[in-house]
Structure formats: C-alpha cells, structure tokens
Coordinates of C-alpha atoms in Angstrom, one line a residue:
X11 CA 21.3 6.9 -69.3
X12 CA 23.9 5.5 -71.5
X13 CA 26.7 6.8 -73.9
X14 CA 29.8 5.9 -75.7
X15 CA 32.1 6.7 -72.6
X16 CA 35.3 4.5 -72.9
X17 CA 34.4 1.9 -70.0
X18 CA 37.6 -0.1 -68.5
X19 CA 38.0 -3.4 -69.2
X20 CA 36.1 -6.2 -67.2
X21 CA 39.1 -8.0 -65.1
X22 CA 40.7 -11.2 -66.8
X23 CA 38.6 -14.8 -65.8
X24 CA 35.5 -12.8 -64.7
X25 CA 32.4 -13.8 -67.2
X26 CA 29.6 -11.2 -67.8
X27 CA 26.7 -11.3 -65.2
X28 CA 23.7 -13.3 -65.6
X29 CA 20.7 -12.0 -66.5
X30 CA 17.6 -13.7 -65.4
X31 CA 14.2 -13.5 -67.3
X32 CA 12.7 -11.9 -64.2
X33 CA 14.9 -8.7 -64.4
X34 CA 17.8 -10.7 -61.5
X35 CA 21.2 -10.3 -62.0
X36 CA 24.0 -12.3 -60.6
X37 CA 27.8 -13.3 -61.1
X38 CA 28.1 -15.8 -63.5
X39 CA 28.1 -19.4 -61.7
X40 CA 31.2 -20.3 -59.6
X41 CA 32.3 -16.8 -60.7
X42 CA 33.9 -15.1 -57.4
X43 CA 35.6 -11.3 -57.3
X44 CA 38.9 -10.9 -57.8
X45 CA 41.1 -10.1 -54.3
X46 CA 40.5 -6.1 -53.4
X47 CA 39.9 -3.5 -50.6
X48 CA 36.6 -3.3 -51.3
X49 CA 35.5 -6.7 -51.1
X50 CA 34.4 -9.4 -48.4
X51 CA 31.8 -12.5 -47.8
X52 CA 29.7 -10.6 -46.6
X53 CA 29.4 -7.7 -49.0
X54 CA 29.7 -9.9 -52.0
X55 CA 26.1 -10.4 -54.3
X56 CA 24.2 -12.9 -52.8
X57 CA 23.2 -15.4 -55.6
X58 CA 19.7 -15.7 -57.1
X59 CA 19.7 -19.2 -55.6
X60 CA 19.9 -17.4 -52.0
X61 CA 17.7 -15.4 -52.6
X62 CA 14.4 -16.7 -51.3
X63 CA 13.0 -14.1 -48.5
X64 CA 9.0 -14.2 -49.2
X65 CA 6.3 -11.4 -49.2
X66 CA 5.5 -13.4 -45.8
X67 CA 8.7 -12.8 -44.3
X68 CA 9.3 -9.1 -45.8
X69 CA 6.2 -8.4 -43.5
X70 CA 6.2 -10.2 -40.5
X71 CA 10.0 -8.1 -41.1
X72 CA 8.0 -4.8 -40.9
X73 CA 5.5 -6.1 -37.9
X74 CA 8.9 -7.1 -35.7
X75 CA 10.6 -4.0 -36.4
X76 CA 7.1 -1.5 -35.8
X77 CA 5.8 -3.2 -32.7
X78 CA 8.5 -1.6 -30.1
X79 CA 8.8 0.5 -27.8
X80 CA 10.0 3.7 -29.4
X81 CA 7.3 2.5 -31.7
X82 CA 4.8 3.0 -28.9
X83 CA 6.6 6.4 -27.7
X84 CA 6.2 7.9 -30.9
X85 CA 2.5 7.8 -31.1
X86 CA 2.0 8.5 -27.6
X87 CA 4.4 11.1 -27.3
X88 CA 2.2 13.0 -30.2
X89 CA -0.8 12.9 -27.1
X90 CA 1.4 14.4 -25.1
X91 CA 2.2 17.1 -27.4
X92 CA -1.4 17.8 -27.0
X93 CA -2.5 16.3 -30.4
X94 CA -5.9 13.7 -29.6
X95 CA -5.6 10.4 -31.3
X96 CA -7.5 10.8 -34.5
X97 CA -4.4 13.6 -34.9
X98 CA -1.7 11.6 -34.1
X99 CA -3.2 8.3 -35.6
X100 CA -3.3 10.7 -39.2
X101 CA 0.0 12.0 -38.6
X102 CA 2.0 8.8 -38.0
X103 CA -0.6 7.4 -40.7
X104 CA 0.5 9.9 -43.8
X105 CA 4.3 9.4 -42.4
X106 CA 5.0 6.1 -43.2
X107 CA 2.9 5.9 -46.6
X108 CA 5.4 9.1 -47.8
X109 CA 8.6 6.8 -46.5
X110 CA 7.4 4.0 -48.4
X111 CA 8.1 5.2 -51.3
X112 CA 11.7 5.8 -51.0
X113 CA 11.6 2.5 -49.4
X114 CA 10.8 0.8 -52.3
X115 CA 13.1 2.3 -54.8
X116 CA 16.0 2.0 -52.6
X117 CA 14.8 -1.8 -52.3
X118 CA 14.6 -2.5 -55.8
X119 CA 18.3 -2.8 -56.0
X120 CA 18.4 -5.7 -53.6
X121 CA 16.5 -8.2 -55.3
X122 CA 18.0 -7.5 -58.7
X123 CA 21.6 -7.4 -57.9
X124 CA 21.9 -8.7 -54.5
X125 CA 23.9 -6.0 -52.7
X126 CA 23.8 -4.4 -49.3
X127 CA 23.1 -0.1 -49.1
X128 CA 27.1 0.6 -48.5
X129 CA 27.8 -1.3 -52.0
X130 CA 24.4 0.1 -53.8
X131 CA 25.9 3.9 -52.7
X132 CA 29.0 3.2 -54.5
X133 CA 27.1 4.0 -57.8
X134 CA 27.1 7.5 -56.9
X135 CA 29.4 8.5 -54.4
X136 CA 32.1 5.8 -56.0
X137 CA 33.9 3.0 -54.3
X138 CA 35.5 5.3 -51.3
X139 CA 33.0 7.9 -51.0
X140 CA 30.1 5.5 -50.2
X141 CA 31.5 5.5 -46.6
X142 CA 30.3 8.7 -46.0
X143 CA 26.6 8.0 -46.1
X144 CA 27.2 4.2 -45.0
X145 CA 29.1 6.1 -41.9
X146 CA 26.4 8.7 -41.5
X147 CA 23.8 5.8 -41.7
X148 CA 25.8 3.4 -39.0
X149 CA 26.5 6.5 -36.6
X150 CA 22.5 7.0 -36.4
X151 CA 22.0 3.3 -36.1
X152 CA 24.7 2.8 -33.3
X153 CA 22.4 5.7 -31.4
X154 CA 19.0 3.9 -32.3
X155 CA 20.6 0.6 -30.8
X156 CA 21.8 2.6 -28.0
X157 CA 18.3 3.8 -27.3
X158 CA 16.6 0.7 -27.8
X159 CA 18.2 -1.4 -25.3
X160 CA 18.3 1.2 -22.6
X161 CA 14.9 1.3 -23.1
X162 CA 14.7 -2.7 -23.2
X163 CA 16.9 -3.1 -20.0
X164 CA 14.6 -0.4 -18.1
X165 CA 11.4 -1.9 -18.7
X166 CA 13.0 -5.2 -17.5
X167 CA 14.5 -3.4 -14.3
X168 CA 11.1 -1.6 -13.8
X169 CA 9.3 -5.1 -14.0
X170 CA 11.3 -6.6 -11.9
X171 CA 11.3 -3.9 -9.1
X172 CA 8.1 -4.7 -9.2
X173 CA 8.1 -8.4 -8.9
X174 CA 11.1 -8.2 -6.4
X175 CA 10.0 -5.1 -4.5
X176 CA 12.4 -2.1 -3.0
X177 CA 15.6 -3.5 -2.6
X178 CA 16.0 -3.8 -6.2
X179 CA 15.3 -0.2 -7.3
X180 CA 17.2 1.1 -4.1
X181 CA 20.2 -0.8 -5.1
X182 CA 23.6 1.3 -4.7
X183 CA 24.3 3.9 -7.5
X184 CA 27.0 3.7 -9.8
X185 CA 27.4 6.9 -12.4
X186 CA 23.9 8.1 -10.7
X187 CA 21.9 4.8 -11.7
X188 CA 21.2 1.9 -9.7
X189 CA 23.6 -1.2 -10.8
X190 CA 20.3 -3.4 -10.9
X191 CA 19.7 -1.2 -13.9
X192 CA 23.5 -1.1 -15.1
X193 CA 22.8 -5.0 -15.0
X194 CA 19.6 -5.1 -16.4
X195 CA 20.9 -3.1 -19.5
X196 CA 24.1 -5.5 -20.0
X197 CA 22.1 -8.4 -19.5
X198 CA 20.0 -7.1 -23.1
X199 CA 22.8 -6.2 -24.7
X200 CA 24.6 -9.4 -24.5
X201 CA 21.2 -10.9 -25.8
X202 CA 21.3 -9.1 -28.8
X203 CA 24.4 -9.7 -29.9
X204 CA 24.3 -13.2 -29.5
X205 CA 20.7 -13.4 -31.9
X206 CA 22.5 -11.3 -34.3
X207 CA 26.2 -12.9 -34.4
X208 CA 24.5 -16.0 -35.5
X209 CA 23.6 -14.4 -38.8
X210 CA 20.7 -13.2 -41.4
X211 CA 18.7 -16.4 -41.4
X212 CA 18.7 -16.5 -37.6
X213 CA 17.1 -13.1 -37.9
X214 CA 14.8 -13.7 -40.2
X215 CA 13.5 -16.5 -38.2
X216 CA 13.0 -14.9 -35.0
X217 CA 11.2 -12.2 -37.0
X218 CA 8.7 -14.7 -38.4
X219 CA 7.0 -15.6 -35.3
X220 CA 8.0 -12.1 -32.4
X221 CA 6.2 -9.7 -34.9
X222 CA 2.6 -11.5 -34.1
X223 CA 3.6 -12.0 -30.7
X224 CA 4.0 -8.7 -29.9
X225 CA 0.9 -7.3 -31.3
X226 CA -1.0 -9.6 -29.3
X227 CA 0.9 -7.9 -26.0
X228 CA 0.1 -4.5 -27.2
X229 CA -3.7 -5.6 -27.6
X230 CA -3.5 -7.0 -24.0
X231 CA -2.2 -3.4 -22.9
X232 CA -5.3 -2.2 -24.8
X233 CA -7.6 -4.3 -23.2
X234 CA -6.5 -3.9 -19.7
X235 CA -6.5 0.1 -19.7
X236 CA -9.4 -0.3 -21.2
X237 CA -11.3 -1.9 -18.1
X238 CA -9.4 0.3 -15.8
X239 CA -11.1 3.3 -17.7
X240 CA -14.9 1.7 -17.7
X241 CA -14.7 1.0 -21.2
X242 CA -13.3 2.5 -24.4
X243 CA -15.6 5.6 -24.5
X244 CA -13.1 7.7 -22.2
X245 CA -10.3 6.6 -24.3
X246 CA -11.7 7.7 -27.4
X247 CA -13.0 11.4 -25.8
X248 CA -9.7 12.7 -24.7
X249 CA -9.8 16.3 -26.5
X250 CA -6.9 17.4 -28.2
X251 CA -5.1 20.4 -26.8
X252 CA -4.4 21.9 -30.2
X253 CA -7.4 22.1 -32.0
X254 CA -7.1 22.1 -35.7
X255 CA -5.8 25.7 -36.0
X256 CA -2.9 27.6 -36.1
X257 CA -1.7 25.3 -33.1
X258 CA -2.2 22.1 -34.1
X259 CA -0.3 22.5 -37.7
X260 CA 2.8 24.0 -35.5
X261 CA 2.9 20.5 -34.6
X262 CA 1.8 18.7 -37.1
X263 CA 4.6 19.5 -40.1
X264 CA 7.5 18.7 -37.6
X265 CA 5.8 16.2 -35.8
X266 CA 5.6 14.9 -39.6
X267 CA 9.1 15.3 -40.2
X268 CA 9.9 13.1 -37.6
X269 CA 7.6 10.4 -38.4
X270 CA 9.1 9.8 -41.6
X271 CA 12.8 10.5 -40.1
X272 CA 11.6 7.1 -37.6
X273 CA 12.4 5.1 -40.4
X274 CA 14.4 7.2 -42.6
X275 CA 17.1 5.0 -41.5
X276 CA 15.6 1.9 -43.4
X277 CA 14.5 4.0 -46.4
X278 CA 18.6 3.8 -47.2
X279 CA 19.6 0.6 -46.1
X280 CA 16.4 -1.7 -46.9
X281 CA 18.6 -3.3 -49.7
X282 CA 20.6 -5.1 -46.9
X283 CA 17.3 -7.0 -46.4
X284 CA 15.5 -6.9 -50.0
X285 CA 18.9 -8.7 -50.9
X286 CA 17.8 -11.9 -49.6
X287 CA 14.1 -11.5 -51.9
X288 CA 12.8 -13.7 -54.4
X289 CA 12.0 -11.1 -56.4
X290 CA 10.7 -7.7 -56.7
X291 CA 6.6 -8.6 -56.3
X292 CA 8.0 -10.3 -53.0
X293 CA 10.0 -7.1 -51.2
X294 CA 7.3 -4.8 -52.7
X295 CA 4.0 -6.7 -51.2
X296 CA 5.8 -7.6 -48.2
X297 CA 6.8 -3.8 -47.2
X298 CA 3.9 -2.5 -48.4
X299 CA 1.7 -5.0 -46.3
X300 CA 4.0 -4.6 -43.3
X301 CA 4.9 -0.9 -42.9
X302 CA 2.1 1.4 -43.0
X303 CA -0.6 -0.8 -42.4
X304 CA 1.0 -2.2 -39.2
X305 CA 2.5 1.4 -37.4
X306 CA -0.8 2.7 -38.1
X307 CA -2.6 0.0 -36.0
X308 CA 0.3 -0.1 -33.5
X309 CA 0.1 4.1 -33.3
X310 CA -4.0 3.6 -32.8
X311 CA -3.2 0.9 -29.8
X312 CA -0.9 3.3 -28.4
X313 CA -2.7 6.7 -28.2
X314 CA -5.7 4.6 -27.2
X315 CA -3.3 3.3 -24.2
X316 CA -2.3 6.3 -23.5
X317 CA -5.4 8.0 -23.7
X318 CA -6.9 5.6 -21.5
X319 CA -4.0 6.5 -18.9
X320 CA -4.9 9.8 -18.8
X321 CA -8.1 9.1 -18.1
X322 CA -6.9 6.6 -15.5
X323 CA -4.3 8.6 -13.7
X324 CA -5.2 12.0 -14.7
X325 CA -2.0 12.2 -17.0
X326 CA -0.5 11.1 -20.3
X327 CA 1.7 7.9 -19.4
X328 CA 3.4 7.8 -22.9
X329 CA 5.9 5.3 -21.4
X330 CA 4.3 1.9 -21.6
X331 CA 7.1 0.1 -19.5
X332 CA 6.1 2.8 -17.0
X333 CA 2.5 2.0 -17.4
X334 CA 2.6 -1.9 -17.1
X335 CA 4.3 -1.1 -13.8
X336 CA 1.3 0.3 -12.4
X337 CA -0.3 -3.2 -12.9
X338 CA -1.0 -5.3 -9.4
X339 CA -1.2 -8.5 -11.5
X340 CA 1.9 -10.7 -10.9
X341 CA 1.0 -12.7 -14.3
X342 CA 0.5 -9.3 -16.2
X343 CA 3.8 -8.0 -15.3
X344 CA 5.8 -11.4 -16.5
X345 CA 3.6 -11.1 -19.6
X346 CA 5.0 -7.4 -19.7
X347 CA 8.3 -7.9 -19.1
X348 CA 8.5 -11.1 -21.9
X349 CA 6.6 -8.6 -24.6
X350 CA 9.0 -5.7 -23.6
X351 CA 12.3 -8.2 -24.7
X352 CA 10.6 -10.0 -27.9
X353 CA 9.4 -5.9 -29.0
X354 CA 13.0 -4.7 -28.3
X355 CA 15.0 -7.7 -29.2
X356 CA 13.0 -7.7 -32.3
X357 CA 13.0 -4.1 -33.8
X358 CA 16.8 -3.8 -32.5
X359 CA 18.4 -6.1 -34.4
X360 CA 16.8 -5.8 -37.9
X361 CA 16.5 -2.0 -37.3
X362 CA 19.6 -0.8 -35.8
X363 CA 22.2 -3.9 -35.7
X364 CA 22.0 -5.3 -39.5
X365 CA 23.1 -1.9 -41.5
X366 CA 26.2 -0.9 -39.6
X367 CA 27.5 -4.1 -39.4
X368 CA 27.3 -4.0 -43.4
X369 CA 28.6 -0.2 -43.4
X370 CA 31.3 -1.0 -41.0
X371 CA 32.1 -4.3 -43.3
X372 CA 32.1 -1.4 -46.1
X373 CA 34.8 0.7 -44.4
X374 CA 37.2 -1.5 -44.2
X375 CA 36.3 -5.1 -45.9
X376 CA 39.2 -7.1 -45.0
X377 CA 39.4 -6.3 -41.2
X378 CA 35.9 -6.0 -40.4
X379 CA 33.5 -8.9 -40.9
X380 CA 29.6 -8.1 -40.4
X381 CA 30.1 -10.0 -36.8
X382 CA 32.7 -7.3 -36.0
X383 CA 30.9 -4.5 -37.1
X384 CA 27.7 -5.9 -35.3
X385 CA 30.0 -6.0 -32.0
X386 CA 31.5 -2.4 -32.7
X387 CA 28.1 -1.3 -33.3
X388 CA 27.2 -2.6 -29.3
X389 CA 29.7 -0.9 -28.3
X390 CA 29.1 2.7 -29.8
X391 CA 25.4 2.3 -29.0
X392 CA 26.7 2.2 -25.1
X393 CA 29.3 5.0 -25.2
X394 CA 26.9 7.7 -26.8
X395 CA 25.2 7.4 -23.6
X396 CA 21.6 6.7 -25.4
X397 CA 19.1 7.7 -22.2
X398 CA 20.0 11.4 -22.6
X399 CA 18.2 11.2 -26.3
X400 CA 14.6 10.2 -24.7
X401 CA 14.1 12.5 -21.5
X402 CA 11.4 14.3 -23.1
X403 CA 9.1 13.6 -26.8
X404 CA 10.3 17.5 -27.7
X405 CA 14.4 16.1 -27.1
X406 CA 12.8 12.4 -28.9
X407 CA 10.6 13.6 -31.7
X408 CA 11.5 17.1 -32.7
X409 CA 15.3 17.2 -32.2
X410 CA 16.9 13.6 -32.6
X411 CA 14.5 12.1 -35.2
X412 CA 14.3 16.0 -37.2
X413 CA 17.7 16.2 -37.3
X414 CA 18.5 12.6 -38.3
X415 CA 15.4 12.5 -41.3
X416 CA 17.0 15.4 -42.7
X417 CA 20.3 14.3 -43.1
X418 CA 18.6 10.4 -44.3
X419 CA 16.6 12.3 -46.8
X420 CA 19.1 13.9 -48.6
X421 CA 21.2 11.0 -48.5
X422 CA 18.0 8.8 -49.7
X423 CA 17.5 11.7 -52.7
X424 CA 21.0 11.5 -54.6
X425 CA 20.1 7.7 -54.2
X426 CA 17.3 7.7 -55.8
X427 CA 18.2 10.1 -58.4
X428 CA 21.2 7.8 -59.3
X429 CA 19.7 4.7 -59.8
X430 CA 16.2 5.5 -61.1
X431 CA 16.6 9.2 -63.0
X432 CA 20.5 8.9 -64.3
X433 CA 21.0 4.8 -64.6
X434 CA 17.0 3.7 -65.2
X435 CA 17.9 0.6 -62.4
X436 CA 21.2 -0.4 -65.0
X437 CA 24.5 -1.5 -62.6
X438 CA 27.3 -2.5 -63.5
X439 CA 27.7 -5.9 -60.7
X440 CA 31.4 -6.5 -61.3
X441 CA 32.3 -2.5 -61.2
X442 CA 30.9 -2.0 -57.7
X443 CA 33.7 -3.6 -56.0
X444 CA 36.2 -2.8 -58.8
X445 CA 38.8 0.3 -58.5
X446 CA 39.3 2.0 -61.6
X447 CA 35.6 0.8 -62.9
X448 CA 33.1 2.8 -63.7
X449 CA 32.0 3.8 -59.8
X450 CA 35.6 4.8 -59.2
X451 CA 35.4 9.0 -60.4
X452 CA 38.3 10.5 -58.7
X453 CA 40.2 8.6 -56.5
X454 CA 37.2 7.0 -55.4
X455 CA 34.9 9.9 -54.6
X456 CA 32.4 11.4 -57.1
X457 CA 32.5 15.3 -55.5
X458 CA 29.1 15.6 -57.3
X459 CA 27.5 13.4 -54.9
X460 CA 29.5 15.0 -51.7
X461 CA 28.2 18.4 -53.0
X462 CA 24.8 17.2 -53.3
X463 CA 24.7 15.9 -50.0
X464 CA 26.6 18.8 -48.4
X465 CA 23.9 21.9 -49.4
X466 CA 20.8 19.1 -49.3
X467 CA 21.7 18.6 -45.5
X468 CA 22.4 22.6 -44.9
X469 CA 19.0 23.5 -46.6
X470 CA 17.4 20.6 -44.4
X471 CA 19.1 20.9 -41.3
X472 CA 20.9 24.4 -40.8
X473 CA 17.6 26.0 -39.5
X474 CA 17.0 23.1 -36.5
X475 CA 15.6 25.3 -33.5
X476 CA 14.5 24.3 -30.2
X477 CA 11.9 26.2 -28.2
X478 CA 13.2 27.5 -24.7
X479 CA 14.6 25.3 -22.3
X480 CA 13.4 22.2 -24.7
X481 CA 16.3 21.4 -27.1
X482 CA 19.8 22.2 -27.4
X483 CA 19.4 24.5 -30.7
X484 CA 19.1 28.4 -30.7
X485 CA 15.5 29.5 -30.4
X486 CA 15.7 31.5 -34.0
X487 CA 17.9 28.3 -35.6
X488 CA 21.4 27.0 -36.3
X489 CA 21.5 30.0 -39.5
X490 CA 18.4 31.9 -38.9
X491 CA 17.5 32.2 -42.4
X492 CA 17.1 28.5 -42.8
X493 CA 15.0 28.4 -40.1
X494 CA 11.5 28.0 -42.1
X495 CA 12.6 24.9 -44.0
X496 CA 13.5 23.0 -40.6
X497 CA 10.0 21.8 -40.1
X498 CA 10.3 20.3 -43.4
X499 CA 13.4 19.2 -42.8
X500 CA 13.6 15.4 -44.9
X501 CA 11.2 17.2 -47.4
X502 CA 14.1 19.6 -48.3
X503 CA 16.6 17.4 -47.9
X504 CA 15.3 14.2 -50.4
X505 CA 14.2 17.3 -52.9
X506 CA 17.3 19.5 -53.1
X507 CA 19.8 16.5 -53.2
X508 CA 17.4 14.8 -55.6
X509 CA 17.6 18.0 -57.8
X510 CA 21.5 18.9 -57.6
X511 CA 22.9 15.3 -58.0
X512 CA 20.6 15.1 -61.3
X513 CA 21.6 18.7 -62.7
X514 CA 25.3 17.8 -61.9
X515 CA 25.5 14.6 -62.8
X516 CA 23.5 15.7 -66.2
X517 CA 26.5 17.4 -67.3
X518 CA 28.9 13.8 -67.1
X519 CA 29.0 11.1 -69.3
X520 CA 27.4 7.6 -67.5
X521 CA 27.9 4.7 -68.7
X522 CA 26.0 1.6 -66.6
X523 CA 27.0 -1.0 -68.6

C-alpha cells in the first residue's frame, strides 16, 4: 500500500538497494549503515552473496529441531491425556500444517531482505517498539532453553545412574537435587554455548548431519518396545480413554492450541534463519519438507513408544529418558544417552538460543553482540528455574505452551498483516535501522501496533483456566468472560491482532518505499 506521504530523505553516501531479478534485495555493494543505536554486525542485512542456506539444509533444520525430547513429550503426553495414537498422531498432525503457514510468511522476509525477526518487527511496531515482541519472543525462548537442557542433563544423569549404579543417584543434595544432577545439567549447558558461540554456520552444520541421527535413535526406541511388547499389535490397540465424544474434543481444541503454540516461537523468528536462504523456493520447500512431515512421524514413533510402555509396564511412560532407563543393555543405554545430547543439543540451539541472541542484540545493538545475548540467554534459562514447567503434560501442554501460543499468535498476526495486507512484502532496507525513517512513528513506537497486541493477547489469553489442583489459573479463568476463547487461545490471538492492526493502520498513510 503506497501514497504520496512525504518520506525523509535517504542519509547522505548511502545508494539505493539493489534489486535482484529473483525479487532479493540488498545494500548496494560495499554500502555499510551509517553509525546508530539501532545497528550492529550482527543485525545488519546479510548480502545476497551470503546468502546460500539450501532446501536441504532448511530441512534437515526442521528434522534437528523436531526430533527432541519435548518433541517426544508432546505426543506422548497427548496418550496420557487419555487420547489413543491415531488421536494424538491427527492432533499434532493438523497443528503443525496450520503453523506453517505463518511460518512461511514471516519467512519470506528473510530471503528477500536479509534481516533477523527483531529488525523485520520494526516495520510495524517502529525502530524502539520492536523490543517489545523481540523481548516477549527472547523471555519464552530463555524458558524453552531452560527446559530443554534440564531435560538434556536428566536423561544424561538418569543414564549414567544406570551405568554407574546407586552412588550416583544417592549423591548428597544440594537445593533438594542430587549435585550429580546439578553437574550433569552444567556439564550441557556449557556444551551448548560453546556450539553456539562459534556462530550460524557452525549451526547449520551440526544440523545437517544430528537431524538423521536422531531419528534413527528414536526408531531404535521403537523397535526395542516393540519386542518387549511381542510385537507392534499391542502398541497399536491401546484404546483411547476419551472416545470421540464430548470428551475427547475437551481435549482436542486445547490440546490443539498447544501444538501450534510448540512452535509458535519460530513462526516469529524463522527470518533469523530464512536470512541465510538462497531464495524463496529454497526456505519454502525446505520448511515445508521438514516441519509437518517430520513431527508427524516423530509424534507416531512416540505414542507408539509409549503405547508400547503401557503395554509393557502397565502405564504410560511418556518420558523417554525415563523409559531407556528401564533398558538392561549396557550398549542401549550409551546409545541412549548419545541420542538424548545430539536431540537436545540439536533442537536447543536453533530453537531456543538463535532468536534471543538476535532480540537481545536488538535491545541494545552496541553493547550486546549475538554471543552476549546467546550467553545472557544461558543464564535466564537457569534462573527461571525450568523443571517446575514440565512436572505434569496438564502444567507442559495446557498451561505453558496455551499461554505462550497465544501471546506468539497475536504477535505473529500484526506481523503478518504488516508486511503482506498493508506493505504487499515492500521494505524499505535502509529505513529499518534508520531513526526518523519511515519505521520510526512516534518516538520510535507505532501505538497501533502496541494496541493491537495489547486486546489480541487479552482476548487470547485473559480466559487461561486450570482444572483443580492442575494449573496455577482460577478454575472459571483469569476474567471469566474470556474464558470460552482460551481453548482457542493462538486462534484468537493471530485473528484479532490480524484484524485491529489492519483497520488501524488503514486509517494512516504508509509509504514502503
């Protein structure tokens, strides 16, 4: 959408952008932004020339990041709702083909300009307000990284009691856990960091070959409940405990919710990866090849597994660490254990390490670097105290992830509405890290956005309830009256943002070039 609006002139010595046939856009060559707050290395465009990520590596991407353990929990924890695995295999199924569509409309940006999700936001929240969601976005990613390697560090400490015996779970306690844990958990943390501190390509590397590598594991899993149950037969007759009535939809919608809210978090902040793309064909093929194809097949190894367990042990063991601990094989438990750090290593970093290092970098460019604000993210994901947020699949699925995907979605709608409905996928390059440009609105914040986001996340979120004794909400909601939209919660959210910020924003003059 386009006027006559007077725009500001562009800054003296800086040529327009290049325009590639293929639709990229770059800073003209040896062209660098001028000195500002609201520029650094590592938030500047990356050039076309850099830009060489494949449809290969865009999926084996997706197949890193899926195969893990919260992954695994996910889909099993839907069995032990009481959902059979045809349910939860459909539920996780229809999830992640509605996220990836936000997914790829968030990623166009990427390819085309070159520019991480803190600097993409700027479009409609302007230069200062894009903190808000890049904050919002980094505060849920410090807590996924937080999750993620506590649950890395206990499988490793659960695999090694097993290999060491006793002594090592009945280690002394300090702050009610055994220090062999405390250590196993620092030990993964430190590993983390270091993969990550030595940069994007590193990543992308290690993704190329832990993605296949851990799907093999997971199909070792498979096959060795499998023989413990006499076959697949009892895994695949497991009843559900829901039906398909009345009881099985009171799942199903939230239960949906907090599929999609699994990787609501990317949905935003894909562009820090589809950045680094050849081109649109590449980032499109390679996420639509990676995401819902492969969490489908990992969600049918997992509810298979843990069907099989409860055919095995008489219970649901949604926990696979917990499960490979059961196994007497010394050579299936190292095989565990080394699956268990390549899954969680893998997922971690690109997940849950990449964006609020960027976001961070956004809040304050010239202090933070996207090393810093990979090692500040380490450190939040530890104080936030990350086990308390998977004691139970009700506290995991319906509370964390329903909560979070609501607040994603609606960030995700005025997103979307921005760049697609308003600007038809037309930036300005230079004006993105310019104040006083066209992104800059008042003082930096475009209230539009902020008032989007503000009655998008009430309407998704105000009506969170918990049942009895299962969640820290009020059994009739936060405001009772919102209470029927919480099941729908990213729904409402991506849909009422979407709506505002375009009826708003209608009313303004926008110039995009």
């Amino acid at each position: 959408m386009t006027d006559t609006a007077p725009v500001p002139p562009a800054p003296a010595g800086i040529p327009p952008p290049l325009t590639h046939p293929d639709g990229r856009v770059e800073l003209a060559e040896g062209t660098r932004l001028p000195d500002s707050p609201f520029a650094n290395d590592d938030l500047q465009p990356v050039p076309v020339a850099a830009r060489h990520w494949t449809t290969y590596n865009f999926t084996a991407l997706w197949v890193g990041m899926a195969h893990n353990i919260p992954s695994w929990t996910l889909a099993s924890g839907l069995v032990a709702l009481g959902m059979d695995w045809k349910q939860a295999v459909l539920t996780i199924a229809l999830g992640n083909v509605i996220v990836l569509l936000p997914m790829l409309l968030t990623g166009h940006a990427g390819p085309k300009y070159g520019i991480p999700f803190p600097v993409l936001a700027r479009a409609s929240f302007g230069l200062r307000g894009a903190n808000l969601p890049a904050l919002i976005r980094a505060a849920v990613a410090c807590a996924w990284f937080g999750i993620q390697t506590w649950i890395g560090g206990q499988g490793i400490y659960l695999l090694m009691g097993k290999l060491f015996g006793g002594g090592w779970e009945n280690a002394a306690r300090i702050g009610g856990q055994p220090w062999t844990l405390w250590l196993c958990f620092a030990v993964f943390w430190v590993l983390e960091l270091a993969i990550i501190y030595r940069g994007m390509e590193t990543l992308r590397r290690f993704e190329n070959w832990a993605g296949p590598i851990v799907l093999l594991g997971a199909g070792a899993l498979l096959w060795w409940i499998a023989d413990e149950a006499g076959g697949f037969g009892p895994l695949l007759d497991q009843p559900s405990a829901l039906g398909w009535g009345a009881d099985f939809w009171k799942v199903f919608f939230p239960a949906l919710m907090g599929m999609i809210g699994f990787w609501a978090t990317l949905s935003l902040n894909i562009p820090d990866f589809t950045r680094f793309g050849k081109g649109q064909r590449a980032q499109v093929w390679g996420q639509s090849l990676g995401l819902p194809t492969t969490m489908t097949l990992f969600a049918l190894l997992s509810v298979l597994v843990t069907s099989g367990s409860q055919a095995v042990y008489g219970e649901p063991i949604w926990d696979p660490v917990a499960l490979s601990a059961k196994a007497d094989n010394g050579f299936g438990l190292v095989f565990a254990l080394l699956m268990v750090l390549i899954a969680t290593v893998s997922a971690n970093i690109a997940a849950n390490v990449v964006s609020p290092a960027y976001d961070l970098a956004n809040l304050a460019p010239k202090l933070i670097s996207f090393r810093t604000g990979a090692l500040i993210t380490g450190v939040v994901g530890v104080v936030i105290m990350p086990w308390k947020l998977t004691e139970t699949p009700e506290l995991y699925i319906f509370t964390w992830l329903g909560v979070v995907g609501g607040l994603l979605g609606t960030v995700a709608g005025i997103l979307i509405a921005d760049y697609w409905i308003l600007r038809r996928t037309v930036l300005d390059l230079a004006d993105l890290y310019r104040p006083g440009g066209r992104y800059w609105y008042t003082a930096g914040w475009n209230w539009r956005a902020v008032a989007a986001f503000a009655v998008g996340g009430l309407l998704a979120v105000g009506g969170s309830y918990s049942a009895p004794g299962k969640g820290p909400f009020p059994a009739d909601g936060l405001v009772p009256l919102l209470q029927p939209l919480a099941d729908y919660g990213w729904a409402v959210g991506l849909g009422a943002s979407l709506l505002l910020y375009t009826v708003l924003m209608r009313g303004t003059r926008i110039s995009s070039r």
